[in-house]
Amino acid sequence: MSKLGNLGARLHHGEVGYDFVKNRKIWYGISILITITAILGLTVRGLHMGIEFQGGAVFTTPKNMSVSVATAEGYAEDASGHDAIVQKLGDGSMRIQVAGIDTNTSDKIKDTLAEDLKVDAEQINAELVGPSWGEQIANKAWQGLGIFLILVVLYLAIAFEWRMALAAFVALIHDITITVGIYALVGFEVTPGTVIGLLTILGYSLYDTVVVFDSLKEQTRDITKQTRWTYSEIANRSINSTLVRSVNTTVVALLPVGGLLFIGGGVLGAGMLNDISLSLFVGLAAGAYSSIFIATPLVADLKEREPAMKSLKKRILAKRAQEAATGESEDSAVSDEDYGDEPEDAAPAVVGPRNQPSSRGRGRGRPSGKRR
């Protein structure tokens, strides 16, 4: 078995692990800081909306142009008085986008570009794009997002409980806010591809969250019938038992998206790939983070406020204090009957191996091997 597979098995069985729930205030603080930064970026810089949302013109030059992208961008901005986006296509032609212009202005820009690029004006293809299509796409996207969130909350509330539904909703809003804020800070153009990417990441984020919630629901069944572990400790075990799975699926999903973003868009200069790849890359990473560090710890916080969970935690802490005072191990202080109703896999993940007394040492010093 590989080292990663062995680690995953040990995490699943609770032999090793990290206390995510105990350090939840740290994760909350990090998330709040990132979210505030994203909101500030969105407020100060704003989103760079693509031509599909603003309207404008797209000019396509002849093939095998000898002019550089930077030079063509300068020509377009001087001719239009607006910011221009220039992309070099595979056949050597250039695609020049200028937002916020009408038909009359488009004809003048076309003539000026032809003169600057030293080509015939008839060789430059000009297409006008109205903002109505982009507005329709944006409105439909917002409607779809609202319906999706409502259905998700209803489903999780029925399949699990309302606390898990609330935690999943917070995690989804967290992921969307961070992704949109990164777009504002980086300055990438927002296109319909960006909208598609934003809607896509919601499913990935929700998938990881539901996996952890399903494990948590299974392990906390009849939790009040035992006095070994609190809800937070079992929640932490659920995170650790699915940790390697979440990391593996996230890494596998990020590799091709990262290839599109950094190699396709960055190295090869295919800027159109940035539209969807950045939203997917940031959203996938944020979704994996929120599933582990936000959603489940938030559920534990909400559950620990219940009177039943408070009473259970009080009994467990009192029992542990008594055992510590008498110097007895947990195994010898609890009768076999006390273990009968406990979840079989309900044990918290802690750093280091679990100290489980062996059956050989239980009867040492006692002829019958029975507890006193």
mmCIF file of N, CA and C in Angstrom, residues 66-176:
data_model
loop_
_atom_site.group_PDB
_atom_site.id
_atom_site.type_symbol
_atom_site.label_atom_id
_atom_site.label_comp_id
_atom_site.label_asym_id
_atom_site.label_seq_id
_atom_site.Cartn_x
_atom_site.Cartn_y
_atom_site.Cartn_z
ATOM 1 N N SER A 66 1.938 41.494 -38.872
ATOM 2 C CA SER A 66 3.278 41.638 -38.309
ATOM 3 C C SER A 66 3.309 42.562 -37.099
ATOM 4 N N VAL A 67 2.202 43.190 -36.793
ATOM 5 C CA VAL A 67 2.123 44.124 -35.667
ATOM 6 C C VAL A 67 1.976 43.336 -34.372
ATOM 7 N N SER A 68 2.639 43.790 -33.308
ATOM 8 C CA SER A 68 2.544 43.118 -32.016
ATOM 9 C C SER A 68 1.209 43.409 -31.352
ATOM 10 N N VAL A 69 0.862 42.587 -30.368
ATOM 11 C CA VAL A 69 -0.391 42.761 -29.652
ATOM 12 C C VAL A 69 -0.408 44.096 -28.916
ATOM 13 N N ALA A 70 0.700 44.443 -28.264
ATOM 14 C CA ALA A 70 0.761 45.699 -27.509
ATOM 15 C C ALA A 70 0.580 46.905 -28.428
ATOM 16 N N THR A 71 1.188 46.845 -29.621
ATOM 17 C CA THR A 71 1.054 47.959 -30.568
ATOM 18 C C THR A 71 -0.385 48.087 -31.056
ATOM 19 N N ALA A 72 -0.993 46.936 -31.396
ATOM 20 C CA ALA A 72 -2.380 46.953 -31.864
ATOM 21 C C ALA A 72 -3.322 47.449 -30.774
ATOM 22 N N GLU A 73 -3.030 47.095 -29.534
ATOM 23 C CA GLU A 73 -3.855 47.557 -28.419
ATOM 24 C C GLU A 73 -3.767 49.068 -28.279
ATOM 25 N N GLY A 74 -2.567 49.621 -28.454
ATOM 26 C CA GLY A 74 -2.393 51.079 -28.399
ATOM 27 C C GLY A 74 -3.139 51.778 -29.520
ATOM 28 N N TYR A 75 -3.078 51.199 -30.723
ATOM 29 C CA TYR A 75 -3.811 51.785 -31.862
ATOM 30 C C TYR A 75 -5.313 51.806 -31.571
ATOM 31 N N ALA A 76 -5.840 50.701 -31.055
ATOM 32 C CA ALA A 76 -7.278 50.593 -30.803
ATOM 33 C C ALA A 76 -7.733 51.569 -29.723
ATOM 34 N N GLU A 77 -6.950 51.730 -28.686
ATOM 35 C CA GLU A 77 -7.329 52.641 -27.602
ATOM 36 C C GLU A 77 -7.252 54.096 -28.055
ATOM 37 N N ASP A 78 -6.245 54.423 -28.890
ATOM 38 C CA ASP A 78 -6.153 55.792 -29.411
ATOM 39 C C ASP A 78 -7.310 56.099 -30.354
ATOM 40 N N ALA A 79 -7.711 55.110 -31.141
ATOM 41 C CA ALA A 79 -8.772 55.330 -32.121
ATOM 42 C C ALA A 79 -10.145 55.425 -31.472
ATOM 43 N N SER A 80 -10.357 54.676 -30.387
ATOM 44 C CA SER A 80 -11.685 54.606 -29.777
ATOM 45 C C SER A 80 -11.841 55.463 -28.538
ATOM 46 N N GLY A 81 -10.751 55.716 -27.841
ATOM 47 C CA GLY A 81 -10.842 56.417 -26.567
ATOM 48 C C GLY A 81 -11.335 55.521 -25.440
ATOM 49 N N HIS A 82 -11.399 54.229 -25.666
ATOM 50 C CA HIS A 82 -11.821 53.242 -24.680
ATOM 51 C C HIS A 82 -10.732 52.188 -24.518
ATOM 52 N N ASP A 83 -10.833 51.443 -23.411
ATOM 53 C CA ASP A 83 -9.921 50.321 -23.234
ATOM 54 C C ASP A 83 -10.210 49.258 -24.284
ATOM 55 N N ALA A 84 -9.162 48.638 -24.775
ATOM 56 C CA ALA A 84 -9.307 47.616 -25.810
ATOM 57 C C ALA A 84 -8.622 46.337 -25.366
ATOM 58 N N ILE A 85 -9.168 45.222 -25.807
ATOM 59 C CA ILE A 85 -8.580 43.903 -25.539
ATOM 60 C C ILE A 85 -8.199 43.292 -26.877
ATOM 61 N N VAL A 86 -6.928 42.946 -27.018
ATOM 62 C CA VAL A 86 -6.421 42.396 -28.274
ATOM 63 C C VAL A 86 -5.924 40.987 -28.033
ATOM 64 N N GLN A 87 -6.356 40.074 -28.876
ATOM 65 C CA GLN A 87 -5.929 38.677 -28.797
ATOM 66 C C GLN A 87 -5.391 38.248 -30.148
ATOM 67 N N LYS A 88 -4.222 37.575 -30.123
ATOM 68 C CA LYS A 88 -3.625 37.058 -31.358
ATOM 69 C C LYS A 88 -4.164 35.660 -31.585
ATOM 70 N N LEU A 89 -4.759 35.429 -32.749
ATOM 71 C CA LEU A 89 -5.338 34.138 -33.064
ATOM 72 C C LEU A 89 -4.316 33.227 -33.718
ATOM 73 N N GLY A 90 -4.680 31.961 -33.874
ATOM 74 C CA GLY A 90 -3.735 30.967 -34.382
ATOM 75 C C GLY A 90 -3.276 31.210 -35.800
ATOM 76 N N ASP A 91 -4.098 31.835 -36.618
ATOM 77 C CA ASP A 91 -3.720 32.073 -38.015
ATOM 78 C C ASP A 91 -2.959 33.377 -38.205
ATOM 79 N N GLY A 92 -2.603 34.045 -37.093
ATOM 80 C CA GLY A 92 -1.852 35.294 -37.190
ATOM 81 C C GLY A 92 -2.714 36.529 -37.215
ATOM 82 N N SER A 93 -4.032 36.375 -37.301
ATOM 83 C CA SER A 93 -4.921 37.528 -37.258
ATOM 84 C C SER A 93 -5.119 37.987 -35.819
ATOM 85 N N MET A 94 -5.734 39.129 -35.661
ATOM 86 C CA MET A 94 -5.960 39.691 -34.331
ATOM 87 C C MET A 94 -7.440 39.955 -34.120
ATOM 88 N N ARG A 95 -7.874 39.730 -32.882
ATOM 89 C CA ARG A 95 -9.253 40.004 -32.486
ATOM 90 C C ARG A 95 -9.227 41.164 -31.500
ATOM 91 N N ILE A 96 -9.795 42.286 -31.911
ATOM 92 C CA ILE A 96 -9.737 43.511 -31.114
ATOM 93 C C ILE A 96 -11.134 43.815 -30.600
ATOM 94 N N GLN A 97 -11.290 43.869 -29.283
ATOM 95 C CA GLN A 97 -12.586 44.158 -28.664
ATOM 96 C C GLN A 97 -12.563 45.559 -28.059
ATOM 97 N N VAL A 98 -13.573 46.323 -28.384
ATOM 98 C CA VAL A 98 -13.733 47.659 -27.817
ATOM 99 C C VAL A 98 -15.158 47.759 -27.302
ATOM 100 N N ALA A 99 -15.324 47.976 -26.019
ATOM 101 C CA ALA A 99 -16.660 48.006 -25.413
ATOM 102 C C ALA A 99 -17.204 49.423 -25.389
ATOM 103 N N GLY A 100 -18.555 49.506 -25.383
ATOM 104 C CA GLY A 100 -19.234 50.772 -25.168
ATOM 105 C C GLY A 100 -19.238 51.709 -26.345
ATOM 106 N N ILE A 101 -19.283 51.200 -27.589
ATOM 107 C CA ILE A 101 -19.332 52.067 -28.768
ATOM 108 C C ILE A 101 -20.540 51.681 -29.623
ATOM 109 N N ASP A 102 -20.990 52.630 -30.462
ATOM 110 C CA ASP A 102 -22.145 52.375 -31.317
ATOM 111 C C ASP A 102 -21.694 52.170 -32.764
ATOM 112 N N THR A 103 -22.680 52.113 -33.685
ATOM 113 C CA THR A 103 -22.386 51.814 -35.087
ATOM 114 C C THR A 103 -21.544 52.900 -35.745
ATOM 115 N N ASN A 104 -21.917 54.166 -35.544
ATOM 116 C CA ASN A 104 -21.167 55.252 -36.178
ATOM 117 C C ASN A 104 -19.724 55.305 -35.694
ATOM 118 N N THR A 105 -19.540 55.147 -34.395
ATOM 119 C CA THR A 105 -18.185 55.156 -33.836
ATOM 120 C C THR A 105 -17.393 53.962 -34.347
ATOM 121 N N SER A 106 -18.071 52.815 -34.508
ATOM 122 C CA SER A 106 -17.402 51.605 -34.989
ATOM 123 C C SER A 106 -16.809 51.815 -36.371
ATOM 124 N N ASP A 107 -17.537 52.475 -37.264
ATOM 125 C CA ASP A 107 -17.026 52.707 -38.619
ATOM 126 C C ASP A 107 -15.789 53.597 -38.601
ATOM 127 N N LYS A 108 -15.796 54.624 -37.755
ATOM 128 C CA LYS A 108 -14.633 55.513 -37.660
ATOM 129 C C LYS A 108 -13.419 54.772 -37.106
ATOM 130 N N ILE A 109 -13.652 53.935 -36.076
ATOM 131 C CA ILE A 109 -12.542 53.175 -35.484
ATOM 132 C C ILE A 109 -11.965 52.205 -36.507
ATOM 133 N N LYS A 110 -12.837 51.595 -37.289
ATOM 134 C CA LYS A 110 -12.389 50.652 -38.308
ATOM 135 C C LYS A 110 -11.476 51.328 -39.329
ATOM 136 N N ASP A 111 -11.855 52.514 -39.781
ATOM 137 C CA ASP A 111 -11.036 53.238 -40.750
ATOM 138 C C ASP A 111 -9.695 53.641 -40.144
ATOM 139 N N THR A 112 -9.734 54.095 -38.884
ATOM 140 C CA THR A 112 -8.483 54.513 -38.229
ATOM 141 C C THR A 112 -7.560 53.320 -38.013
ATOM 142 N N LEU A 113 -8.120 52.189 -37.607
ATOM 143 C CA LEU A 113 -7.314 50.981 -37.415
ATOM 144 C C LEU A 113 -6.684 50.526 -38.725
ATOM 145 N N ALA A 114 -7.450 50.591 -39.796
ATOM 146 C CA ALA A 114 -6.918 50.180 -41.103
ATOM 147 C C ALA A 114 -5.730 51.050 -41.505
ATOM 148 N N GLU A 115 -5.843 52.345 -41.213
ATOM 149 C CA GLU A 115 -4.741 53.249 -41.547
ATOM 150 C C GLU A 115 -3.520 52.962 -40.679
ATOM 151 N N ASP A 116 -3.720 52.749 -39.381
ATOM 152 C CA ASP A 116 -2.590 52.491 -38.479
ATOM 153 C C ASP A 116 -1.931 51.141 -38.777
ATOM 154 N N LEU A 117 -2.768 50.131 -39.091
ATOM 155 C CA LEU A 117 -2.226 48.792 -39.345
ATOM 156 C C LEU A 117 -1.734 48.615 -40.768
ATOM 157 N N LYS A 118 -1.991 49.661 -41.611
ATOM 158 C CA LYS A 118 -1.545 49.653 -43.004
ATOM 159 C C LYS A 118 -2.181 48.492 -43.775
ATOM 160 N N VAL A 119 -3.478 48.378 -43.644
ATOM 161 C CA VAL A 119 -4.243 47.388 -44.402
ATOM 162 C C VAL A 119 -5.465 48.079 -44.974
ATOM 163 N N ASP A 120 -6.117 47.408 -45.915
ATOM 164 C CA ASP A 120 -7.341 47.938 -46.498
ATOM 165 C C ASP A 120 -8.471 47.810 -45.482
ATOM 166 N N ALA A 121 -9.305 48.840 -45.378
ATOM 167 C CA ALA A 121 -10.404 48.828 -44.408
ATOM 168 C C ALA A 121 -11.371 47.685 -44.674
ATOM 169 N N GLU A 122 -11.498 47.262 -45.942
ATOM 170 C CA GLU A 122 -12.394 46.173 -46.277
ATOM 171 C C GLU A 122 -11.887 44.833 -45.733
ATOM 172 N N GLN A 123 -10.607 44.754 -45.410
ATOM 173 C CA GLN A 123 -10.022 43.510 -44.898
ATOM 174 C C GLN A 123 -10.264 43.326 -43.394
ATOM 175 N N ILE A 124 -10.746 44.379 -42.747
ATOM 176 C CA ILE A 124 -11.039 44.294 -41.316
ATOM 177 C C ILE A 124 -12.526 44.021 -41.145
ATOM 178 N N ASN A 125 -12.827 42.932 -40.471
ATOM 179 C CA ASN A 125 -14.220 42.544 -40.240
ATOM 180 C C ASN A 125 -14.694 43.145 -38.917
ATOM 181 N N ALA A 126 -15.789 43.870 -38.937
ATOM 182 C CA ALA A 126 -16.328 44.519 -37.732
ATOM 183 C C ALA A 126 -17.682 43.919 -37.393
ATOM 184 N N GLU A 127 -17.855 43.551 -36.135
ATOM 185 C CA GLU A 127 -19.119 42.993 -35.654
ATOM 186 C C GLU A 127 -19.555 43.764 -34.419
ATOM 187 N N LEU A 128 -20.807 44.193 -34.424
ATOM 188 C CA LEU A 128 -21.356 44.890 -33.267
ATOM 189 C C LEU A 128 -22.033 43.901 -32.340
ATOM 190 N N VAL A 129 -21.825 44.074 -31.037
ATOM 191 C CA VAL A 129 -22.416 43.196 -30.023
ATOM 192 C C VAL A 129 -23.270 44.054 -29.106
ATOM 193 N N GLY A 130 -24.559 43.719 -29.017
ATOM 194 C CA GLY A 130 -25.455 44.455 -28.137
ATOM 195 C C GLY A 130 -25.398 43.924 -26.718
ATOM 196 N N PRO A 131 -25.619 44.782 -25.720
ATOM 197 C CA PRO A 131 -25.536 44.339 -24.330
ATOM 198 C C PRO A 131 -26.745 43.531 -23.870
ATOM 199 N N SER A 132 -27.815 43.492 -24.665
ATOM 200 C CA SER A 132 -29.042 42.818 -24.217
ATOM 201 C C SER A 132 -28.834 41.324 -24.035
ATOM 202 N N TRP A 133 -28.043 40.715 -24.921
ATOM 203 C CA TRP A 133 -27.812 39.268 -24.812
ATOM 204 C C TRP A 133 -27.084 38.938 -23.513
ATOM 205 N N GLY A 134 -26.049 39.719 -23.187
ATOM 206 C CA GLY A 134 -25.314 39.487 -21.955
ATOM 207 C C GLY A 134 -26.165 39.709 -20.726
ATOM 208 N N GLU A 135 -27.037 40.713 -20.793
ATOM 209 C CA GLU A 135 -27.931 40.968 -19.659
ATOM 210 C C GLU A 135 -28.895 39.798 -19.449
ATOM 211 N N GLN A 136 -29.378 39.220 -20.542
ATOM 212 C CA GLN A 136 -30.263 38.071 -20.435
ATOM 213 C C GLN A 136 -29.537 36.885 -19.803
ATOM 214 N N ILE A 137 -28.284 36.667 -20.239
ATOM 215 C CA ILE A 137 -27.490 35.576 -19.663
ATOM 216 C C ILE A 137 -27.273 35.802 -18.173
ATOM 217 N N ALA A 138 -26.943 37.032 -17.797
ATOM 218 C CA ALA A 138 -26.695 37.335 -16.387
ATOM 219 C C ALA A 138 -27.956 37.142 -15.549
ATOM 220 N N ASN A 139 -29.088 37.618 -16.067
ATOM 221 C CA ASN A 139 -30.349 37.465 -15.329
ATOM 222 C C ASN A 139 -30.725 35.997 -15.160
ATOM 223 N N LYS A 140 -30.579 35.226 -16.227
ATOM 224 C CA LYS A 140 -30.882 33.801 -16.137
ATOM 225 C C LYS A 140 -29.937 33.106 -15.160
ATOM 226 N N ALA A 141 -28.680 33.539 -15.145
ATOM 227 C CA ALA A 141 -27.707 32.942 -14.225
ATOM 228 C C ALA A 141 -28.085 33.226 -12.772
ATOM 229 N N TRP A 142 -28.489 34.474 -12.488
ATOM 230 C CA TRP A 142 -28.904 34.818 -11.131
ATOM 231 C C TRP A 142 -30.150 34.045 -10.717
ATOM 232 N N GLN A 143 -31.076 33.898 -11.649
ATOM 233 C CA GLN A 143 -32.279 33.116 -11.353
ATOM 234 C C GLN A 143 -31.926 31.653 -11.075
ATOM 235 N N GLY A 144 -31.045 31.114 -11.924
ATOM 236 C CA GLY A 144 -30.625 29.731 -11.717
ATOM 237 C C GLY A 144 -29.898 29.543 -10.399
ATOM 238 N N LEU A 145 -29.056 30.529 -10.028
ATOM 239 C CA LEU A 145 -28.339 30.457 -8.762
ATOM 240 C C LEU A 145 -29.308 30.481 -7.582
ATOM 241 N N GLY A 146 -30.298 31.371 -7.640
ATOM 242 C CA GLY A 146 -31.268 31.443 -6.553
ATOM 243 C C GLY A 146 -32.065 30.157 -6.396
ATOM 244 N N ILE A 147 -32.532 29.602 -7.528
ATOM 245 C CA ILE A 147 -33.285 28.344 -7.476
ATOM 246 C C ILE A 147 -32.411 27.214 -6.954
ATOM 247 N N PHE A 148 -31.151 27.193 -7.401
ATOM 248 C CA PHE A 148 -30.226 26.152 -6.957
ATOM 249 C C PHE A 148 -30.023 26.203 -5.442
ATOM 250 N N LEU A 149 -29.808 27.399 -4.908
ATOM 251 C CA LEU A 149 -29.559 27.523 -3.473
ATOM 252 C C LEU A 149 -30.792 27.114 -2.664
ATOM 253 N N ILE A 150 -31.964 27.490 -3.140
ATOM 254 C CA ILE A 150 -33.194 27.111 -2.438
ATOM 255 C C ILE A 150 -33.360 25.585 -2.415
ATOM 256 N N LEU A 151 -33.164 24.950 -3.567
ATOM 257 C CA LEU A 151 -33.308 23.496 -3.645
ATOM 258 C C LEU A 151 -32.262 22.785 -2.787
ATOM 259 N N VAL A 152 -31.037 23.322 -2.772
ATOM 260 C CA VAL A 152 -29.975 22.707 -1.970
ATOM 261 C C VAL A 152 -30.326 22.759 -0.491
ATOM 262 N N VAL A 153 -30.773 23.932 -0.033
ATOM 263 C CA VAL A 153 -31.125 24.084 1.379
ATOM 264 C C VAL A 153 -32.281 23.148 1.749
ATOM 265 N N LEU A 154 -33.289 23.057 0.893
ATOM 266 C CA LEU A 154 -34.417 22.168 1.164
ATOM 267 C C LEU A 154 -33.983 20.705 1.197
ATOM 268 N N TYR A 155 -33.161 20.310 0.243
ATOM 269 C CA TYR A 155 -32.715 18.922 0.196
ATOM 270 C C TYR A 155 -31.898 18.547 1.426
ATOM 271 N N LEU A 156 -30.944 19.399 1.784
ATOM 272 C CA LEU A 156 -30.095 19.086 2.945
ATOM 273 C C LEU A 156 -30.893 19.108 4.241
ATOM 274 N N ALA A 157 -31.873 20.006 4.318
ATOM 275 C CA ALA A 157 -32.701 20.048 5.524
ATOM 276 C C ALA A 157 -33.530 18.776 5.666
ATOM 277 N N ILE A 158 -33.959 18.196 4.532
ATOM 278 C CA ILE A 158 -34.746 16.959 4.575
ATOM 279 C C ILE A 158 -33.847 15.744 4.753
ATOM 280 N N ALA A 159 -32.767 15.685 3.983
ATOM 281 C CA ALA A 159 -31.887 14.515 4.034
ATOM 282 C C ALA A 159 -31.061 14.472 5.315
ATOM 283 N N PHE A 160 -30.681 15.625 5.831
ATOM 284 C CA PHE A 160 -29.863 15.680 7.041
ATOM 285 C C PHE A 160 -30.627 16.438 8.133
ATOM 286 N N GLU A 161 -30.368 17.729 8.245
ATOM 287 C CA GLU A 161 -31.090 18.586 9.177
ATOM 288 C C GLU A 161 -30.811 20.036 8.816
ATOM 289 N N TRP A 162 -31.570 20.956 9.426
ATOM 290 C CA TRP A 162 -31.472 22.349 9.025
ATOM 291 C C TRP A 162 -30.115 22.961 9.352
ATOM 292 N N ARG A 163 -29.444 22.452 10.380
ATOM 293 C CA ARG A 163 -28.124 23.009 10.728
ATOM 294 C C ARG A 163 -27.110 22.707 9.629
ATOM 295 N N MET A 164 -27.169 21.508 9.093
ATOM 296 C CA MET A 164 -26.273 21.155 7.994
ATOM 297 C C MET A 164 -26.627 21.943 6.740
ATOM 298 N N ALA A 165 -27.914 22.164 6.512
ATOM 299 C CA ALA A 165 -28.341 22.969 5.363
ATOM 300 C C ALA A 165 -27.811 24.397 5.486
ATOM 301 N N LEU A 166 -27.888 24.965 6.689
ATOM 302 C CA LEU A 166 -27.389 26.317 6.917
ATOM 303 C C LEU A 166 -25.876 26.380 6.716
ATOM 304 N N ALA A 167 -25.156 25.395 7.242
ATOM 305 C CA ALA A 167 -23.697 25.379 7.096
ATOM 306 C C ALA A 167 -23.295 25.251 5.631
ATOM 307 N N ALA A 168 -23.989 24.397 4.879
ATOM 308 C CA ALA A 168 -23.691 24.246 3.453
ATOM 309 C C ALA A 168 -23.977 25.535 2.694
ATOM 310 N N PHE A 169 -25.053 26.218 3.050
ATOM 311 C CA PHE A 169 -25.398 27.493 2.408
ATOM 312 C C PHE A 169 -24.315 28.536 2.672
ATOM 313 N N VAL A 170 -23.847 28.621 3.907
ATOM 314 C CA VAL A 170 -22.775 29.563 4.241
ATOM 315 C C VAL A 170 -21.512 29.242 3.451
ATOM 316 N N ALA A 171 -21.192 27.952 3.324
ATOM 317 C CA ALA A 171 -19.996 27.551 2.584
ATOM 318 C C ALA A 171 -20.112 27.924 1.106
ATOM 319 N N LEU A 172 -21.288 27.752 0.516
ATOM 320 C CA LEU A 172 -21.478 28.107 -0.888
ATOM 321 C C LEU A 172 -21.340 29.610 -1.114
ATOM 322 N N ILE A 173 -21.955 30.412 -0.246
ATOM 323 C CA ILE A 173 -21.820 31.873 -0.364
ATOM 324 C C ILE A 173 -20.360 32.281 -0.185
ATOM 325 N N HIS A 174 -19.674 31.622 0.729
ATOM 326 C CA HIS A 174 -18.248 31.852 0.964
ATOM 327 C C HIS A 174 -17.456 31.614 -0.321
ATOM 328 N N ASP A 175 -17.727 30.515 -1.012
ATOM 329 C CA ASP A 175 -16.983 30.171 -2.223
ATOM 330 C C ASP A 175 -17.261 31.159 -3.352
ATOM 331 N N ILE A 176 -18.525 31.526 -3.529
ATOM 332 C CA ILE A 176 -18.887 32.461 -4.597
ATOM 333 C C ILE A 176 -18.260 33.833 -4.354
#
